[in-house]
XYZ file of C-alpha atoms in Angstrom:
555
model
C -0.108 -0.381 -0.067
C 1.167 3.584 -1.085
C 0.380 6.331 -2.347
C 1.596 10.302 -3.064
C -1.599 11.699 -3.087
C -4.796 12.253 -1.467
C -7.948 10.544 -3.265
C -10.777 10.341 -1.642
C -10.245 6.756 -0.464
C -6.568 7.381 1.217
C -8.664 9.761 2.889
C -10.530 7.169 4.548
C -8.089 5.327 5.559
C -5.897 7.826 7.186
C -9.525 8.661 9.201
C -9.104 5.211 10.503
C -5.932 4.818 10.817
C -6.048 8.095 12.798
C -8.760 5.737 14.785
C -6.630 2.990 15.496
C -3.728 5.632 16.542
C -5.118 7.354 18.751
C -6.730 4.069 20.066
C -3.528 2.906 20.806
C -1.818 6.396 22.388
C -5.021 7.247 24.441
C -4.256 6.262 27.311
C -0.271 7.690 27.007
C -2.489 11.139 26.298
C -4.911 10.541 28.847
C -1.465 10.395 31.414
C -0.518 13.712 29.992
C -2.987 15.580 30.261
C -2.833 18.726 32.691
C -3.608 21.632 31.042
C -6.090 23.739 30.995
C -7.392 21.252 33.451
C -5.868 17.591 34.744
C -8.573 15.818 33.540
C -6.846 13.217 31.956
C -9.415 12.417 28.932
C -7.955 14.481 26.267
C -6.743 10.670 24.290
C -10.127 9.775 25.262
C -11.642 12.960 23.729
C -9.400 13.293 20.347
C -10.433 9.510 20.077
C -13.974 9.771 19.418
C -13.906 13.335 17.274
C -11.857 10.945 15.005
C -14.071 8.051 15.369
C -16.987 10.584 14.813
C -15.282 12.418 12.037
C -14.207 8.187 10.318
C -18.143 7.491 10.193
C -19.426 10.654 8.032
C -16.379 10.126 5.620
C -17.547 6.354 5.320
C -21.101 7.306 4.422
C -20.052 10.230 2.358
C -20.100 9.869 -1.796
C -17.802 11.694 -4.317
C -14.485 12.995 -4.439
C -12.286 14.655 -2.365
C -14.009 17.804 -1.583
C -17.350 15.333 -0.366
C -15.069 13.210 1.919
C -12.910 16.169 3.140
C -16.334 18.228 4.396
C -17.753 15.271 5.629
C -14.434 14.662 8.344
C -15.436 17.965 8.939
C -18.845 17.580 9.885
C -18.147 14.672 11.845
C -15.121 16.027 14.255
C -17.140 19.188 14.424
C -20.884 17.009 15.618
C -18.970 14.633 17.446
C -16.326 16.391 19.328
C -15.330 16.121 22.838
C -13.509 18.599 24.878
C -11.416 21.534 23.642
C -9.307 19.351 22.251
C -12.219 17.822 20.063
C -13.649 21.159 18.995
C -9.832 22.348 18.006
C -9.542 18.974 16.007
C -12.481 19.809 14.002
C -11.049 22.711 13.100
C -8.039 21.139 11.155
C -10.447 19.244 9.171
C -12.360 22.067 8.669
C -9.164 23.595 7.350
C -8.891 20.947 4.610
C -11.929 20.429 3.270
C -12.349 24.722 3.299
C -8.523 25.031 0.796
C -9.940 21.538 -0.813
C -13.649 23.123 -1.294
C -11.992 26.485 -2.827
C -9.480 24.351 -4.807
C -12.481 22.818 -6.822
C -14.358 25.551 -7.310
C -11.508 27.565 -8.812
C -10.972 23.972 -11.056
C -14.808 24.434 -12.216
C -15.625 20.386 -10.730
C -14.374 18.218 -7.728
C -10.896 17.645 -6.691
C -9.774 14.323 -7.865
C -6.602 14.653 -4.738
C -4.648 16.860 -2.263
C -1.039 17.199 -3.505
C 1.700 18.468 -0.854
C 1.195 22.001 -2.063
C -2.142 22.135 -1.350
C -2.181 19.905 2.119
C 0.269 22.639 3.088
C -2.149 25.047 2.356
C -4.870 22.708 4.269
C -2.120 22.951 7.359
C -2.468 26.808 7.382
C -5.561 27.436 7.493
C -6.629 24.970 10.040
C -3.720 27.062 12.172
C -6.548 30.202 11.284
C -9.449 28.401 12.624
C -8.098 27.341 15.475
C -6.257 30.893 16.562
C -9.870 31.856 15.186
C -11.703 29.630 17.201
C -9.697 29.772 21.031
C -9.528 33.339 20.978
C -5.909 33.176 22.935
C -2.658 31.572 21.644
C -0.936 29.646 24.574
C 2.397 28.895 23.100
C 2.947 25.483 24.668
C -0.484 24.208 23.660
C -1.268 22.130 20.114
C -1.427 25.328 18.540
C 2.246 25.681 19.070
C 2.764 21.808 17.389
C 0.125 22.904 14.340
C 2.268 25.917 13.902
C 5.191 24.267 13.250
C 3.813 21.740 11.282
C 2.154 23.529 8.933
C 5.651 26.084 8.408
C 7.263 23.305 8.129
C 4.795 21.599 5.448
C 5.338 25.364 3.135
C 8.759 25.723 3.410
C 8.860 21.741 2.296
C 5.796 21.169 -0.831
C 7.371 21.536 -4.393
C 7.439 20.865 -7.804
C 9.713 18.065 -6.980
C 8.221 16.475 -3.756
C 5.871 14.361 -2.831
C 3.018 14.461 -0.584
C 3.951 11.661 1.633
C 7.389 13.320 2.459
C 6.187 16.434 3.196
C 3.769 14.783 5.335
C 6.879 13.163 7.496
C 8.672 16.473 7.380
C 4.766 18.229 8.717
C 5.394 15.353 11.471
C 8.618 15.781 12.833
C 8.846 19.584 13.103
C 5.405 18.357 15.463
C 7.335 15.983 16.630
C 10.403 18.638 17.443
C 7.870 21.217 18.878
C 6.112 18.573 21.000
C 9.319 18.458 23.177
C 9.347 22.128 23.619
C 6.431 22.422 25.093
C 7.769 21.187 28.407
C 9.829 24.191 28.018
C 6.745 26.558 26.918
C 4.411 26.549 29.344
C 4.656 26.176 33.345
C 2.112 23.837 34.280
C 4.127 21.222 31.800
C 7.488 22.406 33.286
C 5.747 21.542 36.792
C 4.215 18.174 36.065
C 7.486 17.243 33.803
C 5.451 16.443 30.613
C 4.299 17.658 27.172
C 1.583 18.949 25.587
C -1.332 16.257 25.376
C -3.769 17.816 22.481
C 0.263 18.118 20.789
C 0.812 14.036 21.396
C -2.595 13.970 19.745
C -1.724 15.949 16.641
C 1.542 13.961 15.912
C -0.838 10.837 16.004
C -3.257 12.315 13.274
C 0.136 13.390 11.430
C 1.518 9.941 12.010
C -1.946 7.832 11.123
C -1.761 9.677 8.161
C 2.079 8.757 7.014
C 0.198 4.685 7.614
C -2.100 6.177 5.133
C 0.009 7.002 2.599
C 3.242 4.963 2.895
C 1.869 1.731 5.261
C 4.470 2.606 7.342
C 4.901 4.269 10.572
C 7.638 6.514 12.532
C 8.958 5.284 15.869
C 8.057 7.610 17.971
C 8.750 7.396 21.727
C 6.510 7.090 24.501
C 5.790 9.851 26.505
C 5.782 9.869 29.865
C 5.446 12.404 33.037
C 9.205 13.189 34.497
C 9.670 12.188 37.981
C 8.573 15.409 39.641
C 5.992 16.775 41.461
C 3.095 17.436 39.457
C 1.442 21.244 39.874
C -1.506 20.929 41.845
C -3.162 23.009 39.447
C -5.218 26.749 40.450
C -7.407 26.702 43.752
C -10.404 27.750 41.820
C -10.557 25.409 38.721
C -14.059 25.341 37.138
C -16.116 23.191 38.923
C -17.938 21.523 34.861
C -16.844 21.100 31.447
C -19.768 22.589 29.399
C -20.338 21.754 25.495
C -23.416 22.571 23.640
C -23.570 22.581 19.444
C -24.791 26.287 18.860
C -27.314 26.273 15.902
C -28.994 29.752 13.900
C -26.186 31.633 15.020
C -24.593 34.148 13.464
C -20.956 35.738 13.347
C -21.507 38.771 14.935
C -24.157 36.729 17.527
C -20.775 34.496 18.042
C -18.567 37.907 19.455
C -21.670 38.312 21.885
C -21.304 34.721 23.180
C -17.426 35.004 23.955
C -18.104 37.658 25.579
C -20.628 36.696 28.343
C -18.683 33.217 28.282
C -15.398 35.129 29.136
C -16.879 36.207 32.557
C -18.362 33.276 33.677
C -15.370 31.099 33.309
C -12.188 29.402 30.299
C -10.631 26.898 28.344
C -13.544 28.791 25.655
C -13.111 27.691 22.285
C -16.017 28.076 19.653
C -15.474 26.683 16.751
C -18.112 27.052 13.005
C -18.832 24.229 11.017
C -16.988 24.624 7.273
C -19.644 25.820 5.032
C -18.087 26.308 2.088
C -15.086 28.443 1.157
C -13.692 30.931 4.038
C -11.063 32.882 4.240
C -8.977 32.474 8.022
C -9.659 35.569 10.367
C -8.101 35.623 13.766
C -8.581 39.091 14.458
C -11.567 39.101 17.358
C -11.202 35.253 18.459
C -14.038 33.874 16.686
C -13.515 31.233 13.259
C -14.887 32.978 11.031
C -18.288 32.562 8.757
C -19.045 30.725 6.174
C -20.309 33.272 4.205
C -20.442 36.775 6.344
C -23.127 37.025 8.412
C -25.312 34.072 7.820
C -26.519 31.422 10.688
C -24.652 28.462 10.566
C -23.267 25.627 13.190
C -21.094 26.367 16.418
C -19.278 23.905 18.192
C -19.270 25.725 22.275
C -16.594 24.737 24.692
C -15.755 26.388 28.204
C -15.111 25.572 31.674
C -17.161 27.508 34.425
C -18.763 26.939 38.353
C -22.456 27.566 36.356
C -22.765 25.234 34.043
C -26.575 26.578 33.533
C -25.343 29.930 32.779
C -22.631 28.657 30.090
C -25.928 27.268 28.339
C -27.943 30.328 28.819
C -25.862 32.505 27.702
C -26.497 31.481 23.958
C -30.056 30.633 24.179
C -30.953 34.443 22.858
C -28.213 34.249 20.203
C -28.885 30.387 18.705
C -30.493 26.985 19.271
C -28.820 24.912 22.233
C -28.406 21.213 21.135
C -26.767 18.077 22.321
C -25.438 20.016 25.447
C -23.042 17.864 27.743
C -22.098 19.064 31.402
C -19.009 17.169 32.783
C -17.671 17.387 35.925
C -14.501 18.204 36.016
C -13.677 18.205 39.471
C -12.448 14.740 40.685
C -12.411 12.583 44.079
C -9.116 11.701 45.496
C -7.330 8.260 43.843
C -8.548 5.309 46.248
C -5.168 4.605 48.138
C -2.936 1.613 46.003
C -2.346 0.600 49.412
C -5.915 -0.123 50.181
C -6.906 -2.391 47.516
C -10.649 -3.131 48.696
C -12.398 -4.871 45.839
C -15.689 -3.608 44.548
C -18.371 -4.483 42.211
C -20.299 -1.710 39.900
C -23.097 -2.556 38.372
C -25.296 -0.491 35.734
C -28.812 -1.799 36.191
C -31.981 0.215 34.912
C -35.223 0.373 37.356
C -35.826 0.725 40.883
C -36.030 -2.334 41.693
C -32.673 -3.479 39.949
C -31.279 -0.691 42.121
C -32.094 -2.476 44.860
C -32.032 -6.188 43.672
C -27.563 -5.462 43.236
C -27.885 -3.484 45.978
C -28.751 -6.008 47.884
C -26.234 -8.405 46.517
C -23.638 -6.184 47.768
C -22.743 -4.227 44.057
C -22.473 -0.654 43.717
C -24.751 0.865 40.747
C -25.002 2.739 38.068
C -28.673 3.452 36.985
C -28.972 3.768 33.229
C -31.107 7.734 32.408
C -33.741 8.094 31.401
C -33.622 10.476 28.465
C -29.759 9.421 27.973
C -27.338 6.863 27.754
C -23.785 5.703 30.337
C -21.363 7.701 28.855
C -18.181 7.445 29.799
C -17.705 10.503 32.546
C -20.884 8.869 34.223
C -18.690 5.670 34.445
C -15.612 7.293 36.224
C -17.140 8.741 38.410
C -19.387 5.664 39.322
C -16.326 4.027 39.327
C -14.020 7.324 41.421
C -17.519 7.098 44.169
C -16.726 3.336 44.703
C -13.607 4.299 46.643
C -12.387 0.665 45.768
C -8.925 0.125 44.471
C -10.410 -3.277 41.934
C -13.353 -2.741 40.388
C -15.334 -5.450 38.805
C -17.369 -3.889 36.070
C -21.561 -5.284 34.881
C -21.781 -3.028 32.224
C -25.020 -5.559 32.123
C -25.566 -4.428 28.361
C -26.434 -0.911 28.867
C -22.541 0.569 27.617
C -21.348 0.871 24.320
C -18.832 -0.307 23.710
C -16.246 2.631 23.231
C -17.971 4.316 26.671
C -17.394 1.613 28.232
C -13.016 1.410 27.330
C -12.928 5.118 28.099
C -14.318 5.144 30.876
C -12.338 2.369 32.202
C -9.136 3.603 30.958
C -9.868 6.951 32.359
C -10.210 5.300 36.013
C -6.851 2.827 35.475
C -5.383 6.774 34.774
C -6.030 7.466 38.299
C -4.710 4.472 39.705
C -7.701 2.243 39.788
C -7.850 -1.242 38.337
C -10.881 -2.037 36.775
C -12.546 -5.337 35.730
C -14.801 -5.260 33.060
C -16.900 -8.347 33.377
C -18.800 -9.405 29.830
C -22.278 -8.838 31.408
C -24.770 -8.262 28.385
C -27.957 -8.431 30.242
C -28.976 -7.859 33.663
C -30.088 -11.882 34.596
C -25.826 -12.446 32.973
C -24.782 -9.734 35.645
C -27.025 -11.560 38.538
C -25.135 -14.446 37.524
C -21.661 -13.060 37.604
C -22.588 -11.047 41.036
C -23.613 -14.985 42.419
C -19.618 -15.864 42.012
C -17.920 -13.297 42.903
C -15.282 -13.173 45.604
C -13.276 -10.288 46.685
C -10.553 -12.899 47.850
C -9.771 -14.565 44.852
C -6.804 -12.658 43.016
C -8.651 -10.117 40.946
C -8.005 -12.021 37.413
C -9.332 -15.326 38.821
C -12.422 -13.433 40.261
C -12.852 -11.623 36.884
C -12.558 -15.381 35.196
C -14.812 -16.747 37.175
C -17.386 -14.185 36.890
C -16.798 -14.191 32.703
C -17.628 -17.697 32.804
C -20.247 -17.347 35.355
C -22.253 -14.521 32.898
C -21.226 -16.854 29.978
C -22.651 -19.548 31.008
C -25.990 -17.554 31.847
C -28.227 -18.227 28.269
C -30.338 -15.388 27.821
C -33.198 -13.778 26.042
C -36.278 -11.120 26.097
C -39.795 -10.839 25.514
C -41.349 -7.667 24.196
C -44.747 -6.961 22.428
C -44.820 -6.864 18.619
C -45.725 -2.915 17.397
C -46.329 -3.598 13.914
C -46.976 -6.210 11.316
C -44.254 -8.394 10.062
C -42.755 -11.354 8.954
C -40.034 -13.177 11.666
C -37.991 -16.325 11.449
C -40.568 -17.738 13.979
C -43.276 -17.122 11.873
C -45.903 -13.881 11.402
C -46.402 -11.655 13.886
C -49.247 -8.854 14.332
C -49.482 -5.919 17.299
C -50.050 -7.152 20.958
C -48.173 -10.604 20.159
C -45.690 -11.324 22.664
C -41.999 -11.590 21.114
C -39.444 -14.249 22.569
C -36.061 -13.156 21.647
C -32.907 -14.418 21.899
C -28.976 -13.101 20.585
C -31.129 -10.512 18.517
C -33.318 -13.023 16.797
C -37.568 -13.598 17.460
C -37.578 -17.133 17.756
C -41.003 -17.304 19.608
C -44.435 -15.856 18.784
C -46.545 -15.761 20.633
C -50.406 -13.984 21.588
C -49.483 -12.605 24.348
C -46.351 -11.938 26.894
C -47.245 -15.216 29.335
C -46.538 -17.296 26.052
C -43.936 -15.550 24.428
C -41.684 -15.954 27.718
C -42.999 -19.642 28.475
C -41.971 -20.773 25.035
C -38.414 -18.622 25.667
C -37.997 -20.446 28.596
C -38.529 -24.295 26.982
C -36.309 -23.538 24.399
C -34.000 -21.864 26.640
C -34.008 -25.142 28.582
C -33.923 -27.505 25.936
C -29.969 -27.496 26.506
C -30.083 -28.285 30.691
C -30.247 -26.447 33.347
C -31.646 -25.792 37.081
C -32.641 -22.440 37.851
C -34.464 -20.167 35.751
C -34.519 -15.953 36.411
C -37.407 -13.775 34.775
C -36.884 -10.102 35.430
C -39.936 -8.397 34.912
C -40.748 -4.666 33.349
C -42.072 -1.417 34.550
C -45.526 -2.049 33.082
C -45.211 -6.039 33.286
C -48.289 -7.017 36.278
C -47.393 -10.076 39.129
C -49.257 -12.684 37.457
C -46.998 -12.589 34.435
C -44.299 -14.100 36.907
C -46.750 -16.205 38.321
C -48.078 -18.055 35.726
C -44.201 -19.026 34.354
C -43.053 -19.703 37.438
C -46.432 -22.554 37.254
C -45.537 -23.067 33.357
C -41.649 -24.403 34.596
C -42.906 -26.423 37.591
C -45.612 -28.452 35.017
C -43.126 -28.553 32.181
C -39.604 -28.557 33.755
C -39.282 -30.956 36.656
C -35.740 -30.139 38.607
C -36.027 -26.622 37.063
C -36.682 -23.384 39.709
C -37.971 -19.930 38.523
C -37.330 -17.235 40.273
C -38.693 -13.386 39.960
C -37.740 -10.128 40.626
C -39.913 -6.856 39.900
C -36.865 -4.484 38.534
C -39.020 -2.456 36.556
C -36.363 -1.515 33.362
C -37.868 -0.139 30.668
C -37.850 -1.498 26.820
C -38.424 -5.204 27.201
C -40.737 -6.225 29.384
C -39.107 -9.436 30.593
C -35.323 -10.136 31.251
C -35.061 -14.349 31.228
C -31.885 -16.341 31.709
C -31.490 -19.459 32.366
C -28.098 -21.555 34.653
């Protein structure tokens, strides 16, 4: 695999290489994260941002201009933290430069060469400067500036894109080393800038996409010096949201309001076509004068509500994220108390798992469990070792991000692959804090895997399933994401599913009933098992979970 231009296919390859690179280095980057707040999430935030950009690029058709526009839009919409918003502006720089080049040539652009890549980096510098408002030496902006300078100096008629990228990456790496001396907080902590390290990973990923080879980089670790405690009055919350229907002039007003509320302010506009880089006024330039467009807003503040309210009369906020920046003290490494953290849904489930000795993280009514929710629960457990039961309520990327951040805080985390609360109960039943963590995790994982499970829900429309046709109101017995039973009601579907799950043997049937399920359902299923499966026992708990009416497990 080798290419010396960035066409649409290579751009997508770069996006996925960047996801892989940031996945590999997220833990390293998180440990470097001491500025502007030592919240150990820069690597995770950059990873989520690039993953969103890659997903958008995969769904984009056409040529280079369309793919770069998709990368820009995906990065802005999926941006996490100030590092993610800044990263979105680097992608936006590439999108706007390629859009301009395509317009000048009267059609789409076949590929990006070295000169165009250098121009994209330069434009990205202008957009980043405009979005942050004030450039702090020793940050990702310094590293990007060095990469752009070298790319411009290197690009020429006889210099290929791969060589330009390699030179820019080396310059970025040199600038990254200098960040330790440029910013006092980095000097005191003995680290380089976390965002700058992520940018080096992004440029190295481009080398991988072009040549198939990645430069060797040393692993950046904190020096053996006492880290700074940071400012005594650091803001309590990180606030992020998208702001639509807002024009360029109104953003000046928003920035002024946010400056009175907090710091670490980044306001970045979406790419809306060709726009000239401008840094005056500290606002990323709008796509076309005062035309309303989308902005990504980031601020650290004590009053999170006021940070959102500051935008209400200027546009339409959406995708609001509020994350606590103040983290509880790390558990004493010498105190290796072990806990189990179970993610659950329903008041009954909270009581059930807590009664079995687990700490619980309830699923929100309107929002999924995010990495920062998981991190907070892990820290609040106060344990040095935590076995995590996601129970099907945590997306894989959120689970990895939350556990990685907790590990950086000195907590040993063992995720147990439980895909349902019934599997989580099976795992919890064999938990033994006196065993070594690896043995405990293995035993719990085996118990979870050994619990065959399924669910029952009601059909909402006419459909044809593997088990036959269904109509609204029919009970559907589901296992492994397939409808295996169609019954006239919930009890019939539940009984049929239990029969299937017991075909391979089993002694204990666990039925968890949902929020709107009457007690008579559990009684009817218990009678069915007693009548049809001698030697098997059925226990039922009203957990009050949402979604599926019944969760069924067999051990």
